[in-house]
PDB file of C-alpha atoms and ligand atoms in Angstrom:
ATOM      1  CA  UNK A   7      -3.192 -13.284 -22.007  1.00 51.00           C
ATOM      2  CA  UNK A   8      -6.904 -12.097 -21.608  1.00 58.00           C
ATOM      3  CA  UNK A   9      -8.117 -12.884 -17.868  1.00 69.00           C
ATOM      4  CA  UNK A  10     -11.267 -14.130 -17.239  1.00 75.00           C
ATOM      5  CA  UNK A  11     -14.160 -12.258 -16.143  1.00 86.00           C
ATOM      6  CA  UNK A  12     -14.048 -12.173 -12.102  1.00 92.00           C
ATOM      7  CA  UNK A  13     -17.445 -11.701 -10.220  1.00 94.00           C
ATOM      8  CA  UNK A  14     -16.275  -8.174  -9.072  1.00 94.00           C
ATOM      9  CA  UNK A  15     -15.680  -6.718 -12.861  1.00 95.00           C
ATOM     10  CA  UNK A  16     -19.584  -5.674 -13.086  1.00 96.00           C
ATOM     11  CA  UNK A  17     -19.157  -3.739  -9.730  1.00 97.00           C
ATOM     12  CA  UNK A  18     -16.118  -1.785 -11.612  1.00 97.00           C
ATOM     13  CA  UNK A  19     -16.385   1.423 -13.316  1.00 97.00           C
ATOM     14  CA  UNK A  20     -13.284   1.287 -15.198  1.00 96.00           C
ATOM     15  CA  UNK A  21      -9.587  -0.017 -14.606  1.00 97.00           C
ATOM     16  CA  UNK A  22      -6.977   2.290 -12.843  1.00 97.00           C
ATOM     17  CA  UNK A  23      -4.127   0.032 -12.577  1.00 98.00           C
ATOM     18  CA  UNK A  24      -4.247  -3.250 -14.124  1.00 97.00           C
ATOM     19  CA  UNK A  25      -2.346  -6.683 -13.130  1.00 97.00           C
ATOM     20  CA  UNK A  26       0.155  -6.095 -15.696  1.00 97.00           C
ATOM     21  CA  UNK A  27       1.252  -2.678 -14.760  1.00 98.00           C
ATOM     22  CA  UNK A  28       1.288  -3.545 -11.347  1.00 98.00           C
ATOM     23  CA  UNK A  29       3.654  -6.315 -12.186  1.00 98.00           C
ATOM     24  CA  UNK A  30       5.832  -4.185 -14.171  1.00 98.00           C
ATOM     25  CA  UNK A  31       6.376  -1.278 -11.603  1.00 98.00           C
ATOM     26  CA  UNK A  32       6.469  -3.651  -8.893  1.00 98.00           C
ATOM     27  CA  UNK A  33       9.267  -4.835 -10.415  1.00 98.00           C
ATOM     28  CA  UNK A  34      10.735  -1.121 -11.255  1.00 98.00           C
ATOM     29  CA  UNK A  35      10.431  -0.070  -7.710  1.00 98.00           C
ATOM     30  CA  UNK A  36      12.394  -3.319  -6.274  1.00 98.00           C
ATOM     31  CA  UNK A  37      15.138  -2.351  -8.742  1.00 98.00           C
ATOM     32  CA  UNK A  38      15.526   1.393  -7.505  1.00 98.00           C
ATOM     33  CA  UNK A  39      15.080   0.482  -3.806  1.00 98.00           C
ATOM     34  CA  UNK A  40      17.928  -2.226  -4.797  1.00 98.00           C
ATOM     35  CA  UNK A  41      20.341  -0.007  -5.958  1.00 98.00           C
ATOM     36  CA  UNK A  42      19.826   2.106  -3.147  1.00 98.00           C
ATOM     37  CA  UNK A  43      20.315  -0.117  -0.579  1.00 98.00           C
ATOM     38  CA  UNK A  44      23.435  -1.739  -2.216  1.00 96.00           C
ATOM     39  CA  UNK A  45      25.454  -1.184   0.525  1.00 96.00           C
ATOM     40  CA  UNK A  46      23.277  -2.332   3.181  1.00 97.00           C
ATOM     41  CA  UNK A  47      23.202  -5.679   5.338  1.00 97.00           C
ATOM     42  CA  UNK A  48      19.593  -5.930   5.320  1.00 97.00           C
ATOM     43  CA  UNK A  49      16.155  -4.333   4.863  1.00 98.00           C
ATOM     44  CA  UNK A  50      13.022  -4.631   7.309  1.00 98.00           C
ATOM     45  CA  UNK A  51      10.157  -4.256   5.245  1.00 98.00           C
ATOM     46  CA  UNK A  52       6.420  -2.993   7.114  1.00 98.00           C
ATOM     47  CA  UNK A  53       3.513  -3.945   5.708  1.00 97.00           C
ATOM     48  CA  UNK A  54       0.616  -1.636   6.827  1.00 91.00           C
ATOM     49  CA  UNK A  55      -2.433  -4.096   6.990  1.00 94.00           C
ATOM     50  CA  UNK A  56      -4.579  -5.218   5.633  1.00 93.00           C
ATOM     51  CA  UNK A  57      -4.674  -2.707   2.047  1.00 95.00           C
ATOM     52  CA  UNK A  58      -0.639  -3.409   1.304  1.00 97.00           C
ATOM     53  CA  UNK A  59      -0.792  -7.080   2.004  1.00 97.00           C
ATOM     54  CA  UNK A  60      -0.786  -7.942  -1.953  1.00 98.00           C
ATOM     55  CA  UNK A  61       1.852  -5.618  -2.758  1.00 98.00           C
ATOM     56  CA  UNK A  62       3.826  -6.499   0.171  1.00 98.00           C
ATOM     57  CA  UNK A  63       3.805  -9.987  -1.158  1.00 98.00           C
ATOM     58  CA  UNK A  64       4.968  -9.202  -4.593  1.00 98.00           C
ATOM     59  CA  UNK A  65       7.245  -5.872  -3.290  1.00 98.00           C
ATOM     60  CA  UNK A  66       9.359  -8.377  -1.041  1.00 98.00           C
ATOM     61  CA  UNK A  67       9.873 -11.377  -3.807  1.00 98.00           C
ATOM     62  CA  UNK A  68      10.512  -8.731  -6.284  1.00 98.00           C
ATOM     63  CA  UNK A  69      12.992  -7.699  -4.273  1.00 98.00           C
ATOM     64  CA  UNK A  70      14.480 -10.633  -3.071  1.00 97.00           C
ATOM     65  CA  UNK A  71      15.678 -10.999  -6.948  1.00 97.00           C
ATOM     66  CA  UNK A  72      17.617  -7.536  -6.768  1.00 96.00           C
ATOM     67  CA  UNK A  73      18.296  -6.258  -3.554  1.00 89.00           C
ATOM     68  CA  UNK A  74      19.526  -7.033   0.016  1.00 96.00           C
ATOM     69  CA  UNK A  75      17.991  -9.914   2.408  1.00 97.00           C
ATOM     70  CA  UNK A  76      14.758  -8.402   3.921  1.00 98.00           C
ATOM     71  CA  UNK A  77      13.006  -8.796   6.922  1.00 97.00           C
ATOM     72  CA  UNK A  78       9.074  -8.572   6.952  1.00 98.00           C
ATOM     73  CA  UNK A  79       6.915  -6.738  10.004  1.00 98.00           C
ATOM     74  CA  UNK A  80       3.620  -6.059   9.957  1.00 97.00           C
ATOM     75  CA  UNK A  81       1.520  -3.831  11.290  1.00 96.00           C
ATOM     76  CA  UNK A  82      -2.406  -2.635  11.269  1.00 93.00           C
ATOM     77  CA  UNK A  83      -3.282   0.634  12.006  1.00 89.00           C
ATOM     78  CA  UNK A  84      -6.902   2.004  11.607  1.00 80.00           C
ATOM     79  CA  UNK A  85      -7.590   5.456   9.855  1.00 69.00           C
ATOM     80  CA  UNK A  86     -10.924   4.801   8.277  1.00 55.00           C
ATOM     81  CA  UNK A  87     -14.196   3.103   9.145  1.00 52.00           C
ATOM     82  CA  UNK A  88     -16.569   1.222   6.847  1.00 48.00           C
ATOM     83  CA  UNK A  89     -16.975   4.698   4.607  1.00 50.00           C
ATOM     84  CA  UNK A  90     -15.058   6.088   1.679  1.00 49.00           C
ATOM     85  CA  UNK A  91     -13.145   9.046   3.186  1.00 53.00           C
ATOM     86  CA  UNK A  92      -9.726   9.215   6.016  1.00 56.00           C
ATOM     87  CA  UNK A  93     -11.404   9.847   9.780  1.00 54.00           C
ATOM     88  CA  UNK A  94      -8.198  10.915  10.841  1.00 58.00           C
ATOM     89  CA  UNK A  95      -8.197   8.877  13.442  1.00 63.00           C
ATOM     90  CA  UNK A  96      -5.301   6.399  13.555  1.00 80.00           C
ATOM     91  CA  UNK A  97      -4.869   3.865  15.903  1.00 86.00           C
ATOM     92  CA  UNK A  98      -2.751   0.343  16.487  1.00 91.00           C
ATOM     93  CA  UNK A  99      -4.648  -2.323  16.115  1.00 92.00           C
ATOM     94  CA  UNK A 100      -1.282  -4.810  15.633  1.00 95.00           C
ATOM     95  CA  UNK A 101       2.354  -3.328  16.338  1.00 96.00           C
ATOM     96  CA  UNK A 102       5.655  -4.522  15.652  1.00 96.00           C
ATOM     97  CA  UNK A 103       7.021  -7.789  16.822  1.00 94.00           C
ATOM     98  CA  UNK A 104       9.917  -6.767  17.566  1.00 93.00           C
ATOM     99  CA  UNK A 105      12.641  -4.447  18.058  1.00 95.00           C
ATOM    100  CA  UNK A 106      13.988  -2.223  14.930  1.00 97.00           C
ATOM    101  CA  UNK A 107      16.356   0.022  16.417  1.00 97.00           C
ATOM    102  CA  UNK A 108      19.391   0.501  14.226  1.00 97.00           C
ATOM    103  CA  UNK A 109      17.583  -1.305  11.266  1.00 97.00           C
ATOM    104  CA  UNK A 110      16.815  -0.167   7.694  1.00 98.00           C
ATOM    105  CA  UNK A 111      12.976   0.512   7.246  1.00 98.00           C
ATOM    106  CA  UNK A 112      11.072   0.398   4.358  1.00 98.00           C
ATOM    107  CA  UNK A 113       6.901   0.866   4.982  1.00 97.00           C
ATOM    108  CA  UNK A 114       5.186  -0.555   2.214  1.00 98.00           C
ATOM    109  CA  UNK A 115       1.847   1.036   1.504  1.00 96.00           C
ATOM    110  CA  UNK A 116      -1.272   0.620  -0.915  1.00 96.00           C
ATOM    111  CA  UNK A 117      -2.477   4.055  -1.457  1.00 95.00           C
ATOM    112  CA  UNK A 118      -0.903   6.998   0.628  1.00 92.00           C
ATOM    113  CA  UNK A 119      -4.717   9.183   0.354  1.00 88.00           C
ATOM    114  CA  UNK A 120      -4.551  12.019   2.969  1.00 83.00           C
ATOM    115  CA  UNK A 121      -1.027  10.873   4.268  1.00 86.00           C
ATOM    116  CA  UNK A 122      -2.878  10.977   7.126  1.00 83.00           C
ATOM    117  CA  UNK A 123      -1.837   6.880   8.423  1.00 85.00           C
ATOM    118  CA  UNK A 124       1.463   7.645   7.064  1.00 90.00           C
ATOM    119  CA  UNK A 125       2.506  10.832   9.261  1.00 88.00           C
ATOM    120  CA  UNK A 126       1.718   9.072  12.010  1.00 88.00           C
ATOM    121  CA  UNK A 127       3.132   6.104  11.106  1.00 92.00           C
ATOM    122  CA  UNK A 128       6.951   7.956  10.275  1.00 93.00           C
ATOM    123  CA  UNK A 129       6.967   9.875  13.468  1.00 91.00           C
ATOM    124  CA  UNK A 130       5.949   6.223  15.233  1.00 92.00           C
ATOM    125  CA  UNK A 131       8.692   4.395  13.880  1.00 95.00           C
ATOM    126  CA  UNK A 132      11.531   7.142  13.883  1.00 94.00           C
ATOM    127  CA  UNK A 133      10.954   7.118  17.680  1.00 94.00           C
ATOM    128  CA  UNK A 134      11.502   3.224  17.727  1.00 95.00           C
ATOM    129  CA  UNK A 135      14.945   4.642  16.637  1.00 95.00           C
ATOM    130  CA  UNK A 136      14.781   2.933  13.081  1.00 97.00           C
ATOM    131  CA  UNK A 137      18.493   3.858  11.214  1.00 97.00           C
ATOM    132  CA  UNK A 138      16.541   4.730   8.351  1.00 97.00           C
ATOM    133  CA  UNK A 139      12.740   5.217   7.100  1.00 97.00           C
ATOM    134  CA  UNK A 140      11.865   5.401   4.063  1.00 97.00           C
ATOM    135  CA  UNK A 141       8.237   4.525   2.067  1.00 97.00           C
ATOM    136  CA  UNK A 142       7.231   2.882  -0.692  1.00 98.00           C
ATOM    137  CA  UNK A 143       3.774   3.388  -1.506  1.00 97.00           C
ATOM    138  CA  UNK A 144       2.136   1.451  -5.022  1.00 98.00           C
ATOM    139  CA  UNK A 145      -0.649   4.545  -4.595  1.00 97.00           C
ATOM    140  CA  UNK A 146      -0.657   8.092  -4.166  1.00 94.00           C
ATOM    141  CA  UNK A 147      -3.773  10.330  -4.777  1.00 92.00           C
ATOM    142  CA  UNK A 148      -3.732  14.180  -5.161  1.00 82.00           C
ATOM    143  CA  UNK A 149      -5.193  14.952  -1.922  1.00 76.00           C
ATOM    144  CA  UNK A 150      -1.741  13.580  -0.482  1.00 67.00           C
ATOM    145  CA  UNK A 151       0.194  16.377  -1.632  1.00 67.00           C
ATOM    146  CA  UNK A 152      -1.124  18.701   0.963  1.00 65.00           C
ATOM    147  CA  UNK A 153       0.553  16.872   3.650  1.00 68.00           C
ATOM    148  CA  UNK A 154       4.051  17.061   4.010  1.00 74.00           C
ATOM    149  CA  UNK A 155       5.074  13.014   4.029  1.00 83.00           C
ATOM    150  CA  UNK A 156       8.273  11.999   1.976  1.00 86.00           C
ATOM    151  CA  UNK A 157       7.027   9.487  -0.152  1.00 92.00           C
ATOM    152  CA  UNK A 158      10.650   8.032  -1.792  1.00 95.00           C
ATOM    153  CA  UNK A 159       8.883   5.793  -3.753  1.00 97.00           C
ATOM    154  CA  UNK A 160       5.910   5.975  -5.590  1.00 96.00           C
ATOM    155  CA  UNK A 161       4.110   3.503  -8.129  1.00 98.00           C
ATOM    156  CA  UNK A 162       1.063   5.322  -9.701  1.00 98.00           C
ATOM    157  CA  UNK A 163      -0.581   8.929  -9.166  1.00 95.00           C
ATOM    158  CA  UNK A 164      -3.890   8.235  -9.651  1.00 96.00           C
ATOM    159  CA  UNK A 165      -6.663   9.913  -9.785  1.00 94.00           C
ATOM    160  CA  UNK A 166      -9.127  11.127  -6.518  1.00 93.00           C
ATOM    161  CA  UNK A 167     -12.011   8.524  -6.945  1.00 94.00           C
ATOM    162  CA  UNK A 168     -13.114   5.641  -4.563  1.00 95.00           C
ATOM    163  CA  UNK A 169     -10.939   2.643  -6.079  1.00 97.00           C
ATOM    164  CA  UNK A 170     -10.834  -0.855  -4.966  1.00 98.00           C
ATOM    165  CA  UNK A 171      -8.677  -3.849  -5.248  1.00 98.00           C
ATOM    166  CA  UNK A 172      -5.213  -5.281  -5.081  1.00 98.00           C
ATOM    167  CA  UNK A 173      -5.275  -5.604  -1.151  1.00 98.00           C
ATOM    168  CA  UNK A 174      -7.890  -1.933  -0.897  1.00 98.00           C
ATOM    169  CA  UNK A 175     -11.116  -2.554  -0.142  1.00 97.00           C
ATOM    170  CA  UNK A 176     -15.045  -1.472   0.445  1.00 97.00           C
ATOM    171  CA  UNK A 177     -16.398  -2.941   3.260  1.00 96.00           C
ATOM    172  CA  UNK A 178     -13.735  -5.603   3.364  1.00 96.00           C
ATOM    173  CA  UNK A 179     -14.505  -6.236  -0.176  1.00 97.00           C
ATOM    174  CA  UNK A 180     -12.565  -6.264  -3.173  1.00 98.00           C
ATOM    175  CA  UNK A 181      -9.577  -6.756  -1.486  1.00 98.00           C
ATOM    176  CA  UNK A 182      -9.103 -10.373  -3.760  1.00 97.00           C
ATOM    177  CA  UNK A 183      -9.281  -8.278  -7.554  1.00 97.00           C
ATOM    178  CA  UNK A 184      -6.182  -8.775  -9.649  1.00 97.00           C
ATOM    179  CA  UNK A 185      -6.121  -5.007 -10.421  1.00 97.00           C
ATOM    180  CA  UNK A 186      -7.216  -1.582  -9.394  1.00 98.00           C
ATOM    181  CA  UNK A 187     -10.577  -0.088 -10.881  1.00 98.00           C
ATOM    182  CA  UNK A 188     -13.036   2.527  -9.813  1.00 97.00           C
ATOM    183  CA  UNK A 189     -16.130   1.021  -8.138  1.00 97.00           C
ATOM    184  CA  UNK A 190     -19.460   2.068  -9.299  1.00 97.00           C
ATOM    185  CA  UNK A 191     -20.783   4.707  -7.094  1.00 95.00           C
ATOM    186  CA  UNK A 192     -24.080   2.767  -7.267  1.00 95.00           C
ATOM    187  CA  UNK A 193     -22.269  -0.144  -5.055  1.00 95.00           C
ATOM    188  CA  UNK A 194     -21.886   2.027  -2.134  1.00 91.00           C
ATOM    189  CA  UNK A 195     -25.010   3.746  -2.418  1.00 88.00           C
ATOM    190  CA  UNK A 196     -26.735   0.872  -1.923  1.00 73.00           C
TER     191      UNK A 196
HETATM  192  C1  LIG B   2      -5.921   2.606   4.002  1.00 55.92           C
HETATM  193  C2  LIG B   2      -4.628   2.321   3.271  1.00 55.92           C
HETATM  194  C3  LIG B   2      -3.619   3.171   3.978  1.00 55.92           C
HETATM  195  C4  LIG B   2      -4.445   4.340   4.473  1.00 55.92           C
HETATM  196  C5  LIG B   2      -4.199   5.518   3.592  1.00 55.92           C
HETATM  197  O1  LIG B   2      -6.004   1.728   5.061  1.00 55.92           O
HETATM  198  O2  LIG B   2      -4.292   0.959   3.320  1.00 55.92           O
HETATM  199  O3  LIG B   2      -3.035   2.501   5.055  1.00 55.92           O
HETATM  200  O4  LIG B   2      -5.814   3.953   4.417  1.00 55.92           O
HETATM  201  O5  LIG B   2      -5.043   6.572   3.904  1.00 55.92           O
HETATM  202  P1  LIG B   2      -4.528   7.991   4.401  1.00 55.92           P
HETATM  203  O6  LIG B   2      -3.368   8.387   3.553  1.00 55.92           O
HETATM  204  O7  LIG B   2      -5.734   8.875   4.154  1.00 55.92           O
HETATM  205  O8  LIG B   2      -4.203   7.915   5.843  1.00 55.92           O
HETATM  206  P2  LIG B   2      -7.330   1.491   5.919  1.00 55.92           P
HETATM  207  O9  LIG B   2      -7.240   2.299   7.163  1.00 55.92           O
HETATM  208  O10 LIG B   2      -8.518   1.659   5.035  1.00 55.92           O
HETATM  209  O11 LIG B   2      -7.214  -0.013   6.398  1.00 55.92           O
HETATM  210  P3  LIG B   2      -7.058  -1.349   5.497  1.00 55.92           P
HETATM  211  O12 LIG B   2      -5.700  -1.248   4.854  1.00 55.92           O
HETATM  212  O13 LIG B   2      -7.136  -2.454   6.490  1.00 55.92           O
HETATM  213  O14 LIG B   2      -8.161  -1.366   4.490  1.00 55.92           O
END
C-alpha cells in the first residue's frame, strides 16, 4: 500500500530503512531473541530514550507474540547535543525504576553510532548486577565497529550519513517519520 506523502519527505534525501522493512526485521529479531530466551521466566526490556521509543514499542509487542513475558524500563541518557556527531559525554537524565538484580536484560537501541552511550550503558547495568545483558539495536553504523560493544542483535548496517526518523531525530525533529531516510544536508545548514 503506497503511503501518503508526510510533510517531512521533502526534507529527505533518500530512504534508508523503510516502514516495511522495519516491520519485517522487527519481527525477525523478536523471533531470535525468542528462541533464545526459551527457557527463561521473563525478560526486562530498556528502552534508551527518547531515539528507541518507536522500536521499543513495536520490539516488545513483537515479542510478546513469540517470546517470554517482558518487563519494560526506561531510561534517558544524553550523549549528543543539538548537532550531528557523539560528544562523548553521557549522562542520566532518567534511571531505572527499579531494581534488576538477578533479571534478564535486553537494551533496546535505535542506532548504536560510536557505541559510545552503549559502553557506558553495559558497564552501568552489569554493576546493577543484571543476570544477563544483552542488546538489541534496530541501527548500527560503521563507525561502531571501532568500539568493542557486543551488539547480539542487530537490525540494519547502514551507512555513515546523518539519518532521521523512526524515534532519531534533528533537533527533536523527525522523530514522528514512519521510516528512516537521510536528511538533506541543506536542513541542517540552515
Ligand atoms: C542517540 C541514540 C543512541 C545514541 C547512539 O541518542 O538514540 O542512544 O545516540 O550514539 P552513540 O553510539 O554514538 O553513543 P541521543 O543521545 O541522540 O538522544 P535521543 O535518543 O534522545 O535522541
Amino acid at each position: 500500500m503506497a503511503e501518503l506523502p508526510g510533510w517531512y519527505d521533502n526534507d529527505i534525501d533518500r530512504v534508508i530503512v523503510s516502514a516495511d522493512d522495519i516491520r519485517a526485521k522487527t519481527e525477525e529479531l523478536a523471533k531470535q531473541v525468542a528462541a533464545d530466551y526459551a527457557q527463561a521466566d521473563s525478560v526486562l526490556l530498556v528502552c534508551v530514550l527518547k531515539g528507541a521509543v518507536m522500536f521499543m514499542a513495536d520490539f516488545a509487542r513483537a515479542l510478546g507474540r513469540f517470546g517470554p513475558p517482558a518487563e519494560l524500563e526506561f531510561m534517558a541518557v544524553s550523549s549528543y547535543g543539538q548537532g550531528t556527531t557523539s560528544s562523548g559525554v553521557v549522562r542520566i537524565l532518567k534511571d531505572l525504576d527499579r531494581d534488576i538484580a538477578g533479571k534478564h536484560v535486553i537494551v533496546v537501541e535505535d542506532i548504536v553510532d560510536s557505541g559510545l552511550t552503549l559502553s557506558w550503558l553495559l558497564k552501568y547495568l552489569q554493576s546493577r548486577s543484571a543476570a544477563s545483558v544483552d542488546v538489541v539495536a534496530l541501527l548500527r553504523k560503521p563507525e561502531a565497529v571501532k568500539v568493542t560493544v557486543p551488539v547480539k542483535y542487530v537490525g540494519f548496517d547502514i551507512p555513515s550519513e546523518f539519518v532521521v526518523g523512526y524515534g532519531l531525530d534533528y533537533a527533536e525533529r523527525y522523530r514522528d517519520m514512519p521510516y528512516v531516510g537521510v536528511l538533506k544536508p541543506e536542513v541542517y545548514q540552515r
